[in-house]
CSV table of N, CA and C in Angstrom, one decimal:
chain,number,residue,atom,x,y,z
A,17,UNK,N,30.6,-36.2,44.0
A,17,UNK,CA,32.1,-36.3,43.9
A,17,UNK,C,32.8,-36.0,45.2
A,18,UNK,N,32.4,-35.0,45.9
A,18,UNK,CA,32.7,-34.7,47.1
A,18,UNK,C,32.6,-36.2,48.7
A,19,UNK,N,31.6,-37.2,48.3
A,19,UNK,CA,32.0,-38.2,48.9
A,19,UNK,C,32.7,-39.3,48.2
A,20,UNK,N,32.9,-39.3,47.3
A,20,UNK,CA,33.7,-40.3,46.6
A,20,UNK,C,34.8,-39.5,47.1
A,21,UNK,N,35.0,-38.5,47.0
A,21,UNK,CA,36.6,-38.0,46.9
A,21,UNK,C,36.9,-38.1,48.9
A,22,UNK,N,36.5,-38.0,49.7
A,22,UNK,CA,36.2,-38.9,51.2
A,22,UNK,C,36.1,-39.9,51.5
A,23,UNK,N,35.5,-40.6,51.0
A,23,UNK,CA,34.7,-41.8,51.7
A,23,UNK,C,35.4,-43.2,50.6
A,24,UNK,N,35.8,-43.1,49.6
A,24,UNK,CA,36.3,-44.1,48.6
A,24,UNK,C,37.4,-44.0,48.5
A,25,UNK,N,37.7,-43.2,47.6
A,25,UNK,CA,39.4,-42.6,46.9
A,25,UNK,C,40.3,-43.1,47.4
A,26,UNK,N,40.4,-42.1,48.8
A,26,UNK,CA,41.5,-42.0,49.3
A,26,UNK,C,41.6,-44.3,50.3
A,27,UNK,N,41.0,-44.5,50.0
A,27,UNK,CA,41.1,-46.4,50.6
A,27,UNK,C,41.6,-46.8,49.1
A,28,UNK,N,41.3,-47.1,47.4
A,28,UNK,CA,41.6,-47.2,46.8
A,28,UNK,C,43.0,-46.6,46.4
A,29,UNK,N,43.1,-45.5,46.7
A,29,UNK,CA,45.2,-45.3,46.4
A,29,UNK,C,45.9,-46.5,46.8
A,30,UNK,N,46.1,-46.7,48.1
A,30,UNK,CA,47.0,-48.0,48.5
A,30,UNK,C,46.9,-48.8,47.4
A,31,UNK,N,46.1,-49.5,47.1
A,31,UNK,CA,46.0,-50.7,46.2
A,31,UNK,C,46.6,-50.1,45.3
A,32,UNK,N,46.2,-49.0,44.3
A,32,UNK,CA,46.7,-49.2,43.1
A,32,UNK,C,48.2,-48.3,43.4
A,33,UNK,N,48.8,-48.4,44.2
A,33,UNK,CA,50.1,-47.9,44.6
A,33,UNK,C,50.7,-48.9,44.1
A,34,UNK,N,50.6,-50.3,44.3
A,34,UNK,CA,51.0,-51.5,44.3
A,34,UNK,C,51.1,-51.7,43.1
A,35,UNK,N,50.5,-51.3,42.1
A,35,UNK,CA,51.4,-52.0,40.9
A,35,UNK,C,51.4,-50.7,39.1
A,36,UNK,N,52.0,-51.5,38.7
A,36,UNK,CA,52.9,-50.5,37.6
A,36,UNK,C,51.8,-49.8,36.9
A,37,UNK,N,50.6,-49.8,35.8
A,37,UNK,CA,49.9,-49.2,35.5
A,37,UNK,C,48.5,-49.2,35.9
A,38,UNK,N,47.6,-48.5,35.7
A,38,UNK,CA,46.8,-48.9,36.4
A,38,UNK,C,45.9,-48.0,35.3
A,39,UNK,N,44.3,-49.4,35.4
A,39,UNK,CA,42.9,-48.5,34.8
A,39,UNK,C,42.0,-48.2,35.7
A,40,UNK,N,41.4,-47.3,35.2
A,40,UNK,CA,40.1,-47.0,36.3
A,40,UNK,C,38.8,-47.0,35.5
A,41,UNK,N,38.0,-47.5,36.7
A,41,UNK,CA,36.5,-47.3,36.6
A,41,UNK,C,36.0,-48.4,35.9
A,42,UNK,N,34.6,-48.8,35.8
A,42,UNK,CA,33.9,-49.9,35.6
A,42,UNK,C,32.5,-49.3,35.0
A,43,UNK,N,31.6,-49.0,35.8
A,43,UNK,CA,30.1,-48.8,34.9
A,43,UNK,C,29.2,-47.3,35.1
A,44,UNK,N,30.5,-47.0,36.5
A,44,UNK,CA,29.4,-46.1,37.2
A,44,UNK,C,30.7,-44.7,36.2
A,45,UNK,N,29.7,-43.5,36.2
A,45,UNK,CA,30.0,-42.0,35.0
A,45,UNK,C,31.4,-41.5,35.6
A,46,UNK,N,32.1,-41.5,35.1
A,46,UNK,CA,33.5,-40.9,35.9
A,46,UNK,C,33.9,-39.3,35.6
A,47,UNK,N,32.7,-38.6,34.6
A,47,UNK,CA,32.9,-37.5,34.3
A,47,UNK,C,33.2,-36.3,35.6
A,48,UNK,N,32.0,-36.4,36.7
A,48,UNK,CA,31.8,-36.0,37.8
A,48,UNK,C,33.1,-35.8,38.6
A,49,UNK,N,34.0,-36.9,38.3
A,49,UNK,CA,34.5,-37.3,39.5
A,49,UNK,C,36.2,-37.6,39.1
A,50,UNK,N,36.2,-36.5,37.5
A,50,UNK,CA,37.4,-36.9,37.2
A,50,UNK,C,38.7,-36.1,38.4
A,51,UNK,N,37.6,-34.8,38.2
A,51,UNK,CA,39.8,-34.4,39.4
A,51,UNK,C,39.7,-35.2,40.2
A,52,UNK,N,39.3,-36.2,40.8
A,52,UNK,CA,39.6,-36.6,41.9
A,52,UNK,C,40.4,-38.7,41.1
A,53,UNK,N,39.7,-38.5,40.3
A,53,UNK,CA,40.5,-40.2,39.7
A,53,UNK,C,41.5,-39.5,39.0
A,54,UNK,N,41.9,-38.6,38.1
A,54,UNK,CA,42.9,-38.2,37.5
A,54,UNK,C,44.3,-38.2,38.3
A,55,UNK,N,44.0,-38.3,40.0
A,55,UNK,CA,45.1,-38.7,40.5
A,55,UNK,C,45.6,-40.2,40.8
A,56,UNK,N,44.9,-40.6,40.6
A,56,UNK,CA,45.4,-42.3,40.5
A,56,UNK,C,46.8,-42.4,40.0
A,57,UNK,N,47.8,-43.2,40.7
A,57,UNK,CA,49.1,-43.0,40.5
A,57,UNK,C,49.1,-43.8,38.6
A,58,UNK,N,50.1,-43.9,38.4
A,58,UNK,CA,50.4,-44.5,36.8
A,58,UNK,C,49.2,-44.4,36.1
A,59,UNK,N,48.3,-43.9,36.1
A,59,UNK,CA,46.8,-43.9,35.3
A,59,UNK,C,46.9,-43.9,33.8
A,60,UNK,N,46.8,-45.3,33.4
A,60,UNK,CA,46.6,-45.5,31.4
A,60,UNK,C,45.5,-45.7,31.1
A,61,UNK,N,44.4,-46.1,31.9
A,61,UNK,CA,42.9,-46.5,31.3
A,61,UNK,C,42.0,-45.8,31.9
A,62,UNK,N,41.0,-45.3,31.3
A,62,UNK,CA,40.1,-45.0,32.0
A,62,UNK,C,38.9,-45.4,31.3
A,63,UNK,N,37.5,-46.0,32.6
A,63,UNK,CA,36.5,-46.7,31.2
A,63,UNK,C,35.2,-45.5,31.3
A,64,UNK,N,35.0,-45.5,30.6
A,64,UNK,CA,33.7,-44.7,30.0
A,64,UNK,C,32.5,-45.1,29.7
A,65,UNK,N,31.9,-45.1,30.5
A,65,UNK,CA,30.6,-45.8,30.7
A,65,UNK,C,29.3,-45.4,29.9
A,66,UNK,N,28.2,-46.3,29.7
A,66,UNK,CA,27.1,-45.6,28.7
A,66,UNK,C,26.0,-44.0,29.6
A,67,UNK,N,26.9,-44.3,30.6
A,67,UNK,CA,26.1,-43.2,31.6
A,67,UNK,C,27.0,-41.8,31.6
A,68,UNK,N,28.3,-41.9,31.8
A,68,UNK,CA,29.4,-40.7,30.6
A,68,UNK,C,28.7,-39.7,30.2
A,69,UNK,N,29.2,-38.4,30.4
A,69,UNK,CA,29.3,-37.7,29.3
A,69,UNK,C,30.7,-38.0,28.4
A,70,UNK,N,30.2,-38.0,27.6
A,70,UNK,CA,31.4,-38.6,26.3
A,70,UNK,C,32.2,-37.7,26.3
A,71,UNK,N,31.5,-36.3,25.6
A,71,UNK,CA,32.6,-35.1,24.7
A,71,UNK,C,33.2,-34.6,26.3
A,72,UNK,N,32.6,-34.6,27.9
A,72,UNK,CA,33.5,-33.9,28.3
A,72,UNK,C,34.7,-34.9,28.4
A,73,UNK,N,34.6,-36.3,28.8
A,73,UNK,CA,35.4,-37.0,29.2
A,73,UNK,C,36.6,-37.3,27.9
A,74,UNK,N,36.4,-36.6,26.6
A,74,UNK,CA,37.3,-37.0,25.5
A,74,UNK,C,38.5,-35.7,25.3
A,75,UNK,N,37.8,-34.9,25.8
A,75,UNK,CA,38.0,-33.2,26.4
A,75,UNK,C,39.3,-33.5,27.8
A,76,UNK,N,38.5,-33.9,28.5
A,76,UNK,CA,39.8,-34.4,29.8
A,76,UNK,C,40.7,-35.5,29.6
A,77,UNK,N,40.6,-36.4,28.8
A,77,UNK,CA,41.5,-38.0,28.4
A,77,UNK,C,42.4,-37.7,27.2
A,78,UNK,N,41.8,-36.8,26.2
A,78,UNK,CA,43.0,-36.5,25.3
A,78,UNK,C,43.6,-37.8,24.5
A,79,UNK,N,44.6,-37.2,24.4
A,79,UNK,CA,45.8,-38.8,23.9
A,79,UNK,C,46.4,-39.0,25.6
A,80,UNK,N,46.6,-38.6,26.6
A,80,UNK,CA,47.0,-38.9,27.6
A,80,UNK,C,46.6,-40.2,27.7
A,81,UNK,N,45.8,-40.4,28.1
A,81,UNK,CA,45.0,-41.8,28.8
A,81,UNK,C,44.2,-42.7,27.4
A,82,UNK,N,43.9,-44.0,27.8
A,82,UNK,CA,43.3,-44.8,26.8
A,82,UNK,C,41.4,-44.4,27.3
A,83,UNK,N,41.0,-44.3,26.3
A,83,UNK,CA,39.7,-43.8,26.5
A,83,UNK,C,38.8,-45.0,26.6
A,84,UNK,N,38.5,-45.9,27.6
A,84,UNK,CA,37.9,-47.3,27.2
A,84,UNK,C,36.1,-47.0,27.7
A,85,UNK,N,35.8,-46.8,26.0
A,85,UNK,CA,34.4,-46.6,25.8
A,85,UNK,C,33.6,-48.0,25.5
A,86,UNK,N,32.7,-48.1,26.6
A,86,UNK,CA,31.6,-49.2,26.9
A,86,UNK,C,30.3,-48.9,26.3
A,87,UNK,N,29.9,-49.4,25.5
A,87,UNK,CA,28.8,-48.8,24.8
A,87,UNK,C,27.5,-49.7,25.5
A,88,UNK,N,26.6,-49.1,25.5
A,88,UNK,CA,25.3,-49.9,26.3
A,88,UNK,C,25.1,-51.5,25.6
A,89,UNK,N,25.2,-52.3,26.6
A,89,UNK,CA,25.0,-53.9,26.4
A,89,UNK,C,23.4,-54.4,26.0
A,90,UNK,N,22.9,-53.1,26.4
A,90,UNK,CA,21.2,-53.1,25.7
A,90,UNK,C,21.0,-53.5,24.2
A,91,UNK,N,21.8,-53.2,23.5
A,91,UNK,CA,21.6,-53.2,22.1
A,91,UNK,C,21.6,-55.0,22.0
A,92,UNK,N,22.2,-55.9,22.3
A,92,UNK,CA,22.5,-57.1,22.1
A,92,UNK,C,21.4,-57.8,23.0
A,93,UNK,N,20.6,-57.0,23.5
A,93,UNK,CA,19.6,-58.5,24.4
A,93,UNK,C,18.6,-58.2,23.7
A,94,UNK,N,18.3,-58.2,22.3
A,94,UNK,CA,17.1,-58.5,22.1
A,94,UNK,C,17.5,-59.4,21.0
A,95,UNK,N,16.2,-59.7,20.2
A,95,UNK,CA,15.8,-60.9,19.2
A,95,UNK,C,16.9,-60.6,17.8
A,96,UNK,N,16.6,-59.4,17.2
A,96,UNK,CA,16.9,-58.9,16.1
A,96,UNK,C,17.5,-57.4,16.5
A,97,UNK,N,19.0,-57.4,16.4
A,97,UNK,CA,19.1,-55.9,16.3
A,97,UNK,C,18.7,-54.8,15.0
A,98,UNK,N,19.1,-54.0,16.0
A,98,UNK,CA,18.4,-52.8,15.4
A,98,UNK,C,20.2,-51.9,15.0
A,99,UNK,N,19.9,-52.4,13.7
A,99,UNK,CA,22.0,-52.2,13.2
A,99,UNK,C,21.8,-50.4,12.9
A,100,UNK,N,20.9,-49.7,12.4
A,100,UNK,CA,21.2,-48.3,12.3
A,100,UNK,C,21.4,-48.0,13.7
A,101,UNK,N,20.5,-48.2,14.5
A,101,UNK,CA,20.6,-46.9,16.3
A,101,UNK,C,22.3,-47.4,16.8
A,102,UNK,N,22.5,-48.9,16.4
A,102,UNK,CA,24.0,-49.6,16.7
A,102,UNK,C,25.2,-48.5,16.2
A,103,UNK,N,25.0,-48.3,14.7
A,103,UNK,CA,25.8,-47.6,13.7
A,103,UNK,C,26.1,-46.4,14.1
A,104,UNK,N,24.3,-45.8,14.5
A,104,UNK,CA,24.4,-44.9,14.4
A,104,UNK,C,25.0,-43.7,15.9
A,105,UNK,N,25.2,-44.5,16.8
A,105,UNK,CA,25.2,-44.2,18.4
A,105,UNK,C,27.1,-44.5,18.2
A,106,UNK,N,27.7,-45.6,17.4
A,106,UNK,CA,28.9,-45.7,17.6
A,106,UNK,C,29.7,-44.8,17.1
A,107,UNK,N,29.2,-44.5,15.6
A,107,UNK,CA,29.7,-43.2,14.9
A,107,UNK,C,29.5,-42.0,15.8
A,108,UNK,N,28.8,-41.4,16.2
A,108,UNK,CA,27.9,-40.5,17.5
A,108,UNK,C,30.0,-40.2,18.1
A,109,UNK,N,29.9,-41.4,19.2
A,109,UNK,CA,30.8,-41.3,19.6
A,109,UNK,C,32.2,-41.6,19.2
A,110,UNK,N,32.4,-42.3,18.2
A,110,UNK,CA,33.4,-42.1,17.4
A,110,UNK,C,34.4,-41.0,17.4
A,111,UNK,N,33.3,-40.2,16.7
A,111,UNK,CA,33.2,-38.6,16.2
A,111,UNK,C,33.6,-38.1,17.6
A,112,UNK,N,33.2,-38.0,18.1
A,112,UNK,CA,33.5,-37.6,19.7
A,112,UNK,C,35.1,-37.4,20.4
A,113,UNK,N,35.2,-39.1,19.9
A,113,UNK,CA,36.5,-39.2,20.4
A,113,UNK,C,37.6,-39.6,19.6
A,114,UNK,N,37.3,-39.1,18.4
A,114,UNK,CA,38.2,-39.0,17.1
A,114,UNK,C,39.7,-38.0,17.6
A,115,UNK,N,40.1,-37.5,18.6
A,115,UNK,CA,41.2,-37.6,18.7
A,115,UNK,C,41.6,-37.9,20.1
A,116,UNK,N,41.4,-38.7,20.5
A,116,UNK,CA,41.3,-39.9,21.6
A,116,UNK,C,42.2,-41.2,21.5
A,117,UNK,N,43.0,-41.5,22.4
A,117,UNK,CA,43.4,-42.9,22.3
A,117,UNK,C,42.3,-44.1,22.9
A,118,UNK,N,41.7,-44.8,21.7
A,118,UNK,CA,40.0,-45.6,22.0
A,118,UNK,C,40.0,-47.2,21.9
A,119,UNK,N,39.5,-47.6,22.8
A,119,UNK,CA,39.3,-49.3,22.9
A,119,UNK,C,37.8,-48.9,23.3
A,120,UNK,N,37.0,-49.8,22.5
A,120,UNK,CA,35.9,-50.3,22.5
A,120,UNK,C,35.8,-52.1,23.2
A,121,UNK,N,34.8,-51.6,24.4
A,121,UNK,CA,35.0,-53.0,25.0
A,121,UNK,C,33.2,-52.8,25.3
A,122,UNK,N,32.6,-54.0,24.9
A,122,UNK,CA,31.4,-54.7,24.8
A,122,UNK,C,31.2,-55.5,25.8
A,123,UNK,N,30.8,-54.9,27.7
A,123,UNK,CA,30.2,-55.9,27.9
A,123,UNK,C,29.0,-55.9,29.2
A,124,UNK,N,29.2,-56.3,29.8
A,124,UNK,CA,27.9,-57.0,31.0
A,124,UNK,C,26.7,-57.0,30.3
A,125,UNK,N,26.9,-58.0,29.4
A,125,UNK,CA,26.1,-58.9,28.1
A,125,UNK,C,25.1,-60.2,28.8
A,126,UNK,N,24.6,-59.6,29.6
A,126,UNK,CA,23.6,-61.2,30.7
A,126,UNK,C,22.8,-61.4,29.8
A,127,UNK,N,22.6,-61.4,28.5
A,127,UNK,CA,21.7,-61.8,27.6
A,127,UNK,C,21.8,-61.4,26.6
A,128,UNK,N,22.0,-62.3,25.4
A,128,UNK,CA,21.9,-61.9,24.1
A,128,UNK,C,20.7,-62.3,23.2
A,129,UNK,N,19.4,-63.0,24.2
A,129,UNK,CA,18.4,-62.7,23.7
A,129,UNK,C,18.4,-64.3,22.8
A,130,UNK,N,19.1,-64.6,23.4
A,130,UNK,CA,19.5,-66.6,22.6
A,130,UNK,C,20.1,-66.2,21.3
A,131,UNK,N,20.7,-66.0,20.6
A,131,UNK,CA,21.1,-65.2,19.6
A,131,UNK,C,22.3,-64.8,19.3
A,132,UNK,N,23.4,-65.9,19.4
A,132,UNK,CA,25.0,-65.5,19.6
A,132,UNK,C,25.6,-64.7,18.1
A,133,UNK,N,24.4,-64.5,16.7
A,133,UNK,CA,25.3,-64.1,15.7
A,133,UNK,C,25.0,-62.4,16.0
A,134,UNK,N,23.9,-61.8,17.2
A,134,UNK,CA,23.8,-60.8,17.9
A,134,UNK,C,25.6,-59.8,18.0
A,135,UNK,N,26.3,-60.7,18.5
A,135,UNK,CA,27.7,-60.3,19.5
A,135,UNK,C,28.6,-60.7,18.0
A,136,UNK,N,28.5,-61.5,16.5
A,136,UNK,CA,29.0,-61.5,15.5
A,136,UNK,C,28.9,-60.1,14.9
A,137,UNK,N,27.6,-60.0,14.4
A,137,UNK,CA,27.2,-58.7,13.7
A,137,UNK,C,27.7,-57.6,14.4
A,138,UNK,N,27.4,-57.2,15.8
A,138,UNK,CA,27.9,-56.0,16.6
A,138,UNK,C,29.2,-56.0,16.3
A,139,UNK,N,29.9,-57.0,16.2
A,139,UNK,CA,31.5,-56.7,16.4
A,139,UNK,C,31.7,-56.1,14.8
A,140,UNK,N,31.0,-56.2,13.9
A,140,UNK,CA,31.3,-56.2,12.6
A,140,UNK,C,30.9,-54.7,12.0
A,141,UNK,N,29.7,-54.0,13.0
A,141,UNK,CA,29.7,-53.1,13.0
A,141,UNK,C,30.3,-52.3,13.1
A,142,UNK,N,30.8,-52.5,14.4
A,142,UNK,CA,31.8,-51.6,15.2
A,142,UNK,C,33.2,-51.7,14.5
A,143,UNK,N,33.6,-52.5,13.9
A,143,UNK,CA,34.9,-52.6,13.2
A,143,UNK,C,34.5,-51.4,12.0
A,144,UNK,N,33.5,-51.9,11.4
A,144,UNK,CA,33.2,-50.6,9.6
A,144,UNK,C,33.0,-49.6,10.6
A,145,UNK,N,33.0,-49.2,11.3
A,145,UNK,CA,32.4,-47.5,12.0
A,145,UNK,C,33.7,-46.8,12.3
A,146,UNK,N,34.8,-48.1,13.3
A,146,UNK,CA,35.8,-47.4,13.6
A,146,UNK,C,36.9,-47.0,12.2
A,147,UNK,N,36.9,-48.1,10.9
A,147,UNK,CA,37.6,-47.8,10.6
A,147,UNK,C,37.1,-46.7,9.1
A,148,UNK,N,35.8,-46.4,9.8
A,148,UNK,CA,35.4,-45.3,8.3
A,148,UNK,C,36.5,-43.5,9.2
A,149,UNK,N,36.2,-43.9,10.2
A,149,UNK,CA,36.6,-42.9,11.3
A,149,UNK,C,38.2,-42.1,10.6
């Protein structure tokens, strides 16, 4: 955290100075490294990665910020998923971030394993999970 908060950060302010809201983060754990992104000017999104700790980062995001939870793209490259570890890892976090403002976003998907009703079924999952919640 201590070179991100040197050597990165402080080059990334300018840019996002420049416009009205702004999200942060992409793949890499932002839990580490939140005092130092929590200052990003206008900050509405922050993405939460499968490498995350969840419960701290639901702990720091609150309803303040939109909690945008990436769930591992592993589940979808294979032949046949596997719908309980799916269910069961979404609910996991669900629960987690049950008082959270949450978008679930599905992706860096380089393979679904030839098998596009893969990315049907998942979505269908995740819809019954979020709204048993």
């Amino acid at each position: 955290p201590e070179m991100f908060a040197e050597f990165i950060f402080p080059y990334q302010l300018p840019i996002l100075e420049r416009f009205g809201l702004n999200c942060y983060g992409c793949c890499e754990p932002l839990d580490k490294r939140w005092r130092v992104v929590k200052n990003a000017p206008r900050l509405r999104r922050v993405s939460v990665s499968p490498w995350a700790n969840l419960a701290d980062l639901a702990d720091k995001l609150g309803e303040q910020y939109i909690y945008s939870m990436k769930p591992h793209p592993g589940d979808l490259a294979v032949p046949s998923l596997n719908e309980e570890r799916i269910r069961s890892e979404l609910r996991r976090a669900l629960q987690i971030t049950r008082n959270c403002r949450v978008e679930i976003i599905m992706k860096d998907n380089h393979t679904i394993a030839n098998n596009p009703q893969n990315v049907i079924r998942w979505c269908q999952i995740a819809r019954e999970e979020a709204e048993a919640i």
